[in-house]
mmCIF file of C-alpha atoms in Angstrom:
data_model
loop_
_atom_site.group_PDB
_atom_site.id
_atom_site.type_symbol
_atom_site.label_atom_id
_atom_site.label_comp_id
_atom_site.label_asym_id
_atom_site.label_seq_id
_atom_site.Cartn_x
_atom_site.Cartn_y
_atom_site.Cartn_z
ATOM 1 C CA MET A 11 -46.742 -3.316 26.375
ATOM 2 C CA ALA A 12 -44.869 -4.069 23.181
ATOM 3 C CA SER A 13 -42.688 -0.967 23.563
ATOM 4 C CA THR A 14 -41.854 -1.946 27.153
ATOM 5 C CA GLU A 15 -40.804 -5.440 26.013
ATOM 6 C CA ARG A 16 -38.724 -3.907 23.223
ATOM 7 C CA ARG A 17 -36.933 -1.625 25.693
ATOM 8 C CA LEU A 18 -36.178 -4.588 27.936
ATOM 9 C CA ASP A 19 -34.961 -6.551 24.909
ATOM 10 C CA ASP A 20 -32.611 -3.703 23.990
ATOM 11 C CA ALA A 21 -31.464 -3.371 27.608
ATOM 12 C CA ALA A 22 -30.774 -7.119 27.779
ATOM 13 C CA ARG A 23 -28.870 -7.023 24.491
ATOM 14 C CA ALA A 24 -26.748 -4.060 25.618
ATOM 15 C CA ALA A 25 -26.030 -5.761 28.955
ATOM 16 C CA TRP A 26 -25.070 -9.005 27.201
ATOM 17 C CA LEU A 27 -22.655 -7.139 24.929
ATOM 18 C CA ALA A 28 -21.171 -5.326 27.940
ATOM 19 C CA TYR A 29 -20.855 -8.134 30.479
ATOM 20 C CA VAL A 30 -20.496 -11.252 28.304
ATOM 21 C CA GLY A 31 -19.091 -9.743 25.118
ATOM 22 C CA GLY A 32 -16.782 -7.480 27.126
ATOM 23 C CA LEU A 33 -17.433 -4.523 24.811
ATOM 24 C CA LYS A 34 -17.076 -0.836 25.622
ATOM 25 C CA GLN A 35 -19.992 1.568 25.326
ATOM 26 C CA ASP A 36 -18.732 2.970 22.020
ATOM 27 C CA GLU A 37 -18.602 -0.547 20.567
ATOM 28 C CA ILE A 38 -22.070 -1.385 21.901
ATOM 29 C CA ALA A 39 -23.421 1.801 20.357
ATOM 30 C CA GLN A 40 -21.890 0.935 16.983
ATOM 31 C CA ILE A 41 -23.290 -2.619 16.952
ATOM 32 C CA MET A 42 -26.790 -1.520 18.027
ATOM 33 C CA GLY A 43 -26.858 1.626 15.874
ATOM 34 C CA ILE A 44 -27.468 3.985 18.783
ATOM 35 C CA SER A 45 -25.590 6.772 20.539
ATOM 36 C CA ARG A 46 -23.031 6.144 23.263
ATOM 37 C CA GLN A 47 -25.325 7.802 25.782
ATOM 38 C CA SER A 48 -28.210 5.521 24.807
ATOM 39 C CA ALA A 49 -25.977 2.488 25.190
ATOM 40 C CA GLN A 50 -24.998 3.638 28.674
ATOM 41 C CA ARG A 51 -28.653 4.176 29.621
ATOM 42 C CA LEU A 52 -29.645 0.702 28.360
ATOM 43 C CA VAL A 53 -26.933 -1.004 30.414
ATOM 44 C CA SER A 54 -28.024 0.994 33.472
ATOM 45 C CA GLN A 55 -31.651 0.036 32.794
ATOM 46 C CA ALA A 56 -30.718 -3.642 32.642
ATOM 47 C CA LEU A 57 -29.009 -3.331 36.022
ATOM 48 C CA SER A 58 -31.917 -1.492 37.668
ATOM 49 C CA ALA A 59 -34.455 -3.970 36.231
ATOM 50 C CA GLY A 60 -32.562 -6.885 37.786
ATOM 51 C CA LEU A 61 -31.670 -8.453 34.443
ATOM 52 C CA VAL A 62 -27.966 -8.750 35.240
ATOM 53 C CA LYS A 63 -27.023 -11.542 37.610
ATOM 54 C CA VAL A 64 -24.398 -14.215 36.950
ATOM 55 C CA ARG A 65 -25.876 -14.465 33.458
ATOM 56 C CA ILE A 66 -28.180 -12.157 31.561
ATOM 57 C CA ASP A 67 -31.570 -13.237 32.857
ATOM 58 C CA HIS A 68 -33.655 -12.053 29.920
ATOM 59 C CA PRO A 69 -34.322 -13.599 26.533
ATOM 60 C CA ILE A 70 -33.392 -11.568 23.482
ATOM 61 C CA ALA A 71 -36.378 -11.685 21.189
ATOM 62 C CA ARG A 72 -34.589 -11.891 17.832
ATOM 63 C CA CYS A 73 -32.293 -14.693 18.979
ATOM 64 C CA LEU A 74 -35.239 -16.627 20.385
ATOM 65 C CA GLU A 75 -37.179 -16.229 17.161
ATOM 66 C CA LEU A 76 -34.236 -17.367 15.036
ATOM 67 C CA ALA A 77 -33.770 -20.382 17.295
ATOM 68 C CA ARG A 78 -37.482 -21.225 16.960
ATOM 69 C CA VAL A 79 -37.331 -20.985 13.158
ATOM 70 C CA LEU A 80 -34.278 -23.253 13.033
ATOM 71 C CA ARG A 81 -35.870 -25.796 15.388
ATOM 72 C CA ASP A 82 -39.002 -25.930 13.252
ATOM 73 C CA ALA A 83 -37.155 -26.024 9.925
ATOM 74 C CA TYR A 84 -34.744 -28.808 10.846
ATOM 75 C CA GLY A 85 -36.565 -30.657 13.621
ATOM 76 C CA LEU A 86 -33.940 -29.760 16.206
ATOM 77 C CA GLU A 87 -34.256 -30.825 19.827
ATOM 78 C CA THR A 88 -31.962 -28.037 21.009
ATOM 79 C CA CYS A 89 -31.120 -24.684 19.464
ATOM 80 C CA GLU A 90 -29.540 -21.593 20.976
ATOM 81 C CA VAL A 91 -28.668 -18.436 19.081
ATOM 82 C CA VAL A 92 -26.428 -15.848 20.725
ATOM 83 C CA PRO A 93 -26.019 -12.231 19.628
ATOM 84 C CA SER A 94 -23.380 -11.639 16.979
ATOM 85 C CA LEU A 95 -20.478 -9.366 17.886
ATOM 86 C CA HIS A 96 -18.369 -7.152 15.624
ATOM 87 C CA SER A 97 -16.220 -9.993 14.242
ATOM 88 C CA VAL A 98 -16.631 -13.691 13.458
ATOM 89 C CA GLU A 99 -13.919 -14.493 15.986
ATOM 90 C CA ASP A 100 -15.601 -12.589 18.815
ATOM 91 C CA SER A 101 -18.958 -14.137 17.925
ATOM 92 C CA GLY A 102 -17.209 -17.505 18.104
ATOM 93 C CA VAL A 103 -16.182 -16.712 21.676
ATOM 94 C CA ALA A 104 -19.827 -16.012 22.508
ATOM 95 C CA VAL A 105 -20.857 -19.331 20.911
ATOM 96 C CA SER A 106 -18.187 -21.150 22.895
ATOM 97 C CA HIS A 107 -19.443 -19.595 26.146
ATOM 98 C CA ALA A 108 -23.003 -20.732 25.392
ATOM 99 C CA THR A 109 -21.680 -24.194 24.553
ATOM 100 C CA GLY A 110 -19.757 -24.288 27.807
ATOM 101 C CA ASP A 111 -22.943 -23.413 29.683
ATOM 102 C CA HIS A 112 -24.799 -26.296 27.979
ATOM 103 C CA LEU A 113 -21.972 -28.694 28.782
ATOM 104 C CA GLU A 114 -21.909 -27.494 32.394
ATOM 105 C CA ARG A 115 -25.609 -28.286 32.771
ATOM 106 C CA TRP A 116 -24.981 -31.864 31.630
ATOM 107 C CA LEU A 117 -22.009 -32.191 33.960
ATOM 108 C CA SER A 118 -24.090 -30.878 36.857
ATOM 109 C CA ARG A 119 -26.624 -33.709 36.586
ATOM 110 C CA ASP A 120 -26.751 -36.225 39.413
ATOM 111 C CA GLU A 121 -27.559 -39.181 37.148
ATOM 112 C CA PRO A 122 -24.429 -40.866 35.725
ATOM 113 C CA THR A 123 -23.985 -39.762 32.120
ATOM 114 C CA ILE A 124 -21.657 -40.660 29.248
ATOM 115 C CA ILE A 125 -20.642 -37.454 27.475
ATOM 116 C CA GLY A 126 -18.961 -37.604 24.067
ATOM 117 C CA LEU A 127 -16.753 -34.735 22.906
ATOM 118 C CA GLY A 128 -15.590 -33.981 19.398
ATOM 119 C CA THR A 129 -12.785 -31.605 18.578
ATOM 120 C CA GLY A 130 -12.214 -28.092 17.314
ATOM 121 C CA ARG A 131 -11.562 -24.545 18.337
ATOM 122 C CA THR A 132 -15.080 -23.759 19.534
ATOM 123 C CA LEU A 133 -15.324 -26.847 21.727
ATOM 124 C CA ARG A 134 -11.890 -26.260 23.209
ATOM 125 C CA ALA A 135 -12.854 -22.684 24.079
ATOM 126 C CA ALA A 136 -16.129 -23.983 25.561
ATOM 127 C CA VAL A 137 -14.242 -26.342 27.857
ATOM 128 C CA GLU A 138 -11.861 -23.568 28.879
ATOM 129 C CA HIS A 139 -14.943 -21.560 29.893
ATOM 130 C CA LEU A 140 -16.051 -24.252 32.359
ATOM 131 C CA PRO A 141 -15.597 -23.801 36.114
ATOM 132 C CA HIS A 142 -13.915 -26.583 38.056
ATOM 133 C CA LEU A 143 -16.520 -29.300 38.635
ATOM 134 C CA ASP A 144 -16.563 -32.352 40.883
ATOM 135 C CA CYS A 145 -18.616 -34.934 38.970
ATOM 136 C CA PRO A 146 -17.029 -38.391 39.276
ATOM 137 C CA GLN A 147 -20.383 -40.040 38.453
ATOM 138 C CA HIS A 148 -19.975 -39.138 34.770
ATOM 139 C CA ARG A 149 -17.710 -40.520 32.068
ATOM 140 C CA ILE A 150 -16.306 -38.345 29.272
ATOM 141 C CA VAL A 151 -15.129 -40.008 26.086
ATOM 142 C CA SER A 152 -13.407 -38.620 23.019
ATOM 143 C CA LEU A 153 -15.304 -39.097 19.766
ATOM 144 C CA THR A 154 -12.129 -38.756 17.699
ATOM 145 C CA GLY A 155 -8.532 -39.845 17.730
ATOM 146 C CA ASN A 156 -6.225 -37.746 19.866
ATOM 147 C CA VAL A 157 -3.059 -37.695 17.758
ATOM 148 C CA THR A 158 -1.971 -36.661 14.281
ATOM 149 C CA GLN A 159 -0.465 -39.071 11.777
ATOM 150 C CA ASP A 160 3.068 -38.208 12.948
ATOM 151 C CA GLY A 161 2.159 -39.149 16.536
ATOM 152 C CA SER A 162 1.959 -35.636 17.978
ATOM 153 C CA THR A 163 -0.993 -34.550 20.093
ATOM 154 C CA ALA A 164 -3.912 -33.103 18.127
ATOM 155 C CA TYR A 165 -3.833 -29.464 19.249
ATOM 156 C CA TYR A 166 -7.572 -28.843 19.276
ATOM 157 C CA ASN A 167 -8.539 -32.127 20.896
ATOM 158 C CA VAL A 168 -10.791 -31.327 23.830
ATOM 159 C CA LEU A 169 -10.376 -34.305 26.130
ATOM 160 C CA PHE A 170 -7.026 -33.339 27.618
ATOM 161 C CA THR A 171 -8.309 -29.821 28.323
ATOM 162 C CA ILE A 172 -11.434 -30.983 30.148
ATOM 163 C CA ALA A 173 -9.379 -33.335 32.313
ATOM 164 C CA ASP A 174 -7.969 -30.226 34.016
ATOM 165 C CA LYS A 175 -11.466 -28.869 34.654
ATOM 166 C CA VAL A 176 -13.591 -31.752 35.935
ATOM 167 C CA SER A 177 -13.073 -34.764 38.169
ATOM 168 C CA ALA A 178 -14.942 -37.172 35.889
ATOM 169 C CA PRO A 179 -12.888 -40.009 34.342
ATOM 170 C CA THR A 180 -11.940 -39.356 30.722
ATOM 171 C CA PHE A 181 -11.382 -41.870 27.934
ATOM 172 C CA PRO A 182 -9.169 -40.837 25.002
ATOM 173 C CA ILE A 183 -8.848 -42.688 21.712
ATOM 174 C CA PRO A 184 -5.056 -42.832 21.169
ATOM 175 C CA LEU A 185 -5.272 -42.970 17.383
ATOM 176 C CA PRO A 186 -4.859 -40.533 14.511
ATOM 177 C CA VAL A 187 -8.150 -38.898 13.501
ATOM 178 C CA ILE A 188 -7.565 -40.276 9.999
ATOM 179 C CA ALA A 189 -5.259 -43.273 9.602
ATOM 180 C CA ALA A 190 -2.835 -43.689 6.699
ATOM 181 C CA SER A 191 -4.945 -46.497 5.221
ATOM 182 C CA ARG A 192 -8.111 -48.468 5.880
ATOM 183 C CA GLU A 193 -6.006 -51.507 6.736
ATOM 184 C CA GLU A 194 -4.049 -49.528 9.334
ATOM 185 C CA ARG A 195 -7.283 -48.173 10.811
ATOM 186 C CA ASP A 196 -8.805 -51.652 11.116
ATOM 187 C CA ALA A 197 -5.646 -53.034 12.694
ATOM 188 C CA LEU A 198 -5.519 -50.232 15.235
ATOM 189 C CA LEU A 199 -9.208 -50.529 16.113
ATOM 190 C CA SER A 200 -8.796 -54.236 16.774
ATOM 191 C CA GLN A 201 -6.503 -53.522 19.727
ATOM 192 C CA LYS A 202 -8.083 -54.202 23.128
ATOM 193 C CA MET A 203 -7.111 -50.832 24.638
ATOM 194 C CA ILE A 204 -8.791 -49.090 21.689
ATOM 195 C CA ARG A 205 -11.990 -51.144 21.726
ATOM 196 C CA ALA A 206 -12.947 -50.031 25.248
ATOM 197 C CA PRO A 207 -13.203 -46.268 24.579
ATOM 198 C CA ARG A 208 -14.668 -46.915 21.123
ATOM 199 C CA ASP A 209 -17.396 -49.082 22.676
ATOM 200 C CA LEU A 210 -18.023 -46.354 25.245
ATOM 201 C CA SER A 211 -18.325 -43.732 22.503
ATOM 202 C CA ALA A 212 -21.140 -45.790 20.960
ATOM 203 C CA ARG A 213 -23.123 -45.528 24.209
ATOM 204 C CA THR A 214 -23.038 -41.774 24.754
ATOM 205 C CA ASP A 215 -26.019 -40.013 26.316
ATOM 206 C CA VAL A 216 -25.060 -36.695 24.678
ATOM 207 C CA ARG A 217 -22.470 -35.513 22.175
ATOM 208 C CA PHE A 218 -20.934 -32.107 21.537
ATOM 209 C CA VAL A 219 -19.284 -31.726 18.139
ATOM 210 C CA GLY A 220 -17.739 -29.082 15.940
ATOM 211 C CA VAL A 221 -18.489 -28.573 12.246
ATOM 212 C CA GLY A 222 -15.704 -27.990 9.735
ATOM 213 C CA PRO A 223 -15.880 -26.743 6.141
ATOM 214 C CA ILE A 224 -13.906 -28.288 3.280
ATOM 215 C CA THR A 225 -12.486 -24.959 2.146
ATOM 216 C CA GLU A 226 -8.944 -23.645 1.748
ATOM 217 C CA THR A 227 -8.811 -23.167 5.521
ATOM 218 C CA ALA A 228 -10.411 -26.517 6.349
ATOM 219 C CA PRO A 229 -9.273 -27.744 9.786
ATOM 220 C CA LEU A 230 -8.646 -31.217 8.337
ATOM 221 C CA VAL A 231 -6.049 -29.665 6.032
ATOM 222 C CA ILE A 232 -4.624 -27.030 8.377
ATOM 223 C CA ASP A 233 -4.196 -29.587 11.162
ATOM 224 C CA GLY A 234 -2.485 -32.040 8.810
ATOM 225 C CA PHE A 235 -5.093 -34.812 8.711
ATOM 226 C CA ILE A 236 -5.559 -34.733 4.923
ATOM 227 C CA THR A 237 -3.482 -33.351 2.058
ATOM 228 C CA ARG A 238 -4.397 -30.580 -0.382
ATOM 229 C CA GLU A 239 -4.758 -33.214 -3.099
ATOM 230 C CA GLU A 240 -7.199 -35.194 -0.964
ATOM 231 C CA GLN A 241 -9.107 -32.029 -0.186
ATOM 232 C CA LYS A 242 -9.448 -31.224 -3.898
ATOM 233 C CA ARG A 243 -10.722 -34.739 -4.620
ATOM 234 C CA LEU A 244 -13.295 -34.413 -1.836
ATOM 235 C CA ARG A 245 -14.468 -31.037 -3.105
ATOM 236 C CA ASP A 246 -14.743 -32.394 -6.655
ATOM 237 C CA LYS A 247 -17.051 -35.071 -5.231
ATOM 238 C CA GLY A 248 -19.256 -32.406 -3.641
ATOM 239 C CA ALA A 249 -17.921 -32.330 -0.090
ATOM 240 C CA ALA A 250 -19.711 -29.741 2.035
ATOM 241 C CA GLY A 251 -18.356 -30.299 5.539
ATOM 242 C CA GLU A 252 -16.981 -32.668 8.138
ATOM 243 C CA ILE A 253 -17.843 -33.748 11.662
ATOM 244 C CA VAL A 254 -15.334 -35.726 13.778
ATOM 245 C CA GLY A 255 -13.389 -36.351 10.569
ATOM 246 C CA TYR A 256 -16.230 -37.782 8.481
ATOM 247 C CA VAL A 257 -16.843 -35.842 5.265
ATOM 248 C CA TYR A 258 -20.373 -35.360 3.912
ATOM 249 C CA ASP A 259 -22.097 -33.710 0.945
ATOM 250 C CA ALA A 260 -24.650 -30.879 0.731
ATOM 251 C CA ASN A 261 -27.445 -33.281 1.665
ATOM 252 C CA GLY A 262 -25.615 -34.496 4.740
ATOM 253 C CA ARG A 263 -24.745 -37.882 3.251
ATOM 254 C CA LEU A 264 -21.315 -39.355 3.930
ATOM 255 C CA LEU A 265 -19.175 -39.238 0.811
ATOM 256 C CA ASP A 266 -18.168 -42.444 -0.905
ATOM 257 C CA ASP A 267 -14.432 -41.842 -0.531
ATOM 258 C CA GLU A 268 -11.533 -43.701 1.024
ATOM 259 C CA ILE A 269 -10.993 -40.828 3.496
ATOM 260 C CA ASN A 270 -14.162 -41.850 5.330
ATOM 261 C CA ASP A 271 -12.906 -45.442 5.384
ATOM 262 C CA ARG A 272 -9.792 -44.262 7.224
ATOM 263 C CA VAL A 273 -11.555 -42.255 9.971
ATOM 264 C CA SER A 274 -11.042 -43.715 13.450
ATOM 265 C CA SER A 275 -13.777 -41.638 15.123
ATOM 266 C CA ALA A 276 -17.037 -42.834 16.625
ATOM 267 C CA ASP A 277 -19.611 -43.662 13.962
ATOM 268 C CA LEU A 278 -21.577 -40.770 12.469
ATOM 269 C CA GLY A 279 -24.989 -41.228 10.889
ATOM 270 C CA PRO A 280 -28.422 -39.624 10.486
ATOM 271 C CA ASP A 281 -31.003 -39.379 13.255
ATOM 272 C CA PRO A 282 -28.823 -40.078 16.307
ATOM 273 C CA GLY A 283 -30.853 -41.506 19.157
ATOM 274 C CA PHE A 284 -29.404 -39.039 21.686
ATOM 275 C CA PRO A 285 -28.699 -35.304 21.763
ATOM 276 C CA THR A 286 -25.935 -34.461 19.299
ATOM 277 C CA ILE A 287 -25.201 -30.764 19.581
ATOM 278 C CA ALA A 288 -23.115 -28.894 17.013
ATOM 279 C CA ALA A 289 -21.356 -25.693 18.054
ATOM 280 C CA ALA A 290 -20.289 -23.592 15.056
ATOM 281 C CA ASN A 291 -20.593 -20.167 13.480
ATOM 282 C CA GLY A 292 -19.266 -17.999 10.689
ATOM 283 C CA PRO A 293 -19.992 -17.455 6.982
ATOM 284 C CA GLU A 294 -17.387 -20.027 5.931
ATOM 285 C CA LYS A 295 -19.248 -22.718 7.873
ATOM 286 C CA VAL A 296 -22.822 -21.946 6.799
ATOM 287 C CA GLY A 297 -22.839 -24.551 4.010
ATOM 288 C CA ALA A 298 -21.338 -27.226 6.240
ATOM 289 C CA ILE A 299 -23.788 -26.487 9.055
ATOM 290 C CA ARG A 300 -26.794 -26.452 6.695
ATOM 291 C CA ALA A 301 -25.742 -29.787 5.199
ATOM 292 C CA ALA A 302 -25.352 -31.370 8.649
ATOM 293 C CA LEU A 303 -28.804 -30.114 9.644
ATOM 294 C CA THR A 304 -30.355 -31.253 6.355
ATOM 295 C CA GLY A 305 -28.907 -34.739 6.720
ATOM 296 C CA LYS A 306 -29.882 -34.841 10.421
ATOM 297 C CA LEU A 307 -26.330 -35.690 11.405
ATOM 298 C CA VAL A 308 -26.953 -33.467 14.425
ATOM 299 C CA ASN A 309 -30.167 -32.622 16.269
ATOM 300 C CA GLY A 310 -28.925 -29.615 18.209
ATOM 301 C CA LEU A 311 -27.191 -26.357 17.284
ATOM 302 C CA ILE A 312 -25.487 -23.504 19.109
ATOM 303 C CA THR A 313 -24.591 -20.597 16.826
ATOM 304 C CA ASP A 314 -24.751 -16.815 16.477
ATOM 305 C CA GLU A 315 -27.302 -14.449 14.947
ATOM 306 C CA ASP A 316 -25.536 -13.834 11.636
ATOM 307 C CA THR A 317 -25.072 -17.555 11.007
ATOM 308 C CA ALA A 318 -28.657 -18.274 12.038
ATOM 309 C CA VAL A 319 -29.943 -15.628 9.608
ATOM 310 C CA ALA A 320 -27.924 -17.219 6.783
ATOM 311 C CA LEU A 321 -29.268 -20.671 7.696
ATOM 312 C CA THR A 322 -32.862 -19.420 7.626
ATOM 313 C CA ALA A 323 -32.480 -17.556 4.319
#
């Protein structure tokens, strides 16, 4: 029985790599450590066993076990682990597809729902993965500002992308993610047109967020929200990561720094009273993800195998 389950697991994994990962048989063989002929047979077996439909209709044992370990270790409400591909970037595509599927399930609900969206490359790719949906009963609100400090549109903001995909009303926050000063932030947030979406963001039923590291390639720096000098100061204070612009330490506690006083995003704190799902992967983000899980800034995670293994080490 165990060998039969293992063969089905391998067939499901090969089919996932072929039909979702878009890999050729030689690439599948290399990832799984088998011959090209064996890879071809496994994909054929998955087809004949009825595992391949619109999605791969079979759980992959290792991913399920990693997800279970992460749920137990960090008290997560939701955790999905997808197979890792041959590069961090390709694995990120797989994570974004899984995130898009989760988001689609929320959008497909009949009950009116307030959905909060953060920003980042993974979330943008997840939204691009969505089919066109007619769901006017829902409201979708940005959790972050939608512009940079110079007034240009934040490239990886998700709200404008999802507006082309779904019929639900969307509510942007027309502010920089991080204002030039705390006084400027407070003045901007006092405006009536800003208070409405900010109030809505405090009443979300579910949130999807990205996780950023505070490394040399930190999105906050690359996207122009903070300077290199500010990044160095944050790292000297023990910064481990950021979510919707808020910077936190290795224990998931918000840093005592003026950067956090300038963030215009929805509030971020431990033990959110609603699903808050982080979508992130890659070795550079492991520390930031672990810190967010430790501090219970999120209670859901969508990631890939390699990242999950690092988080369970």
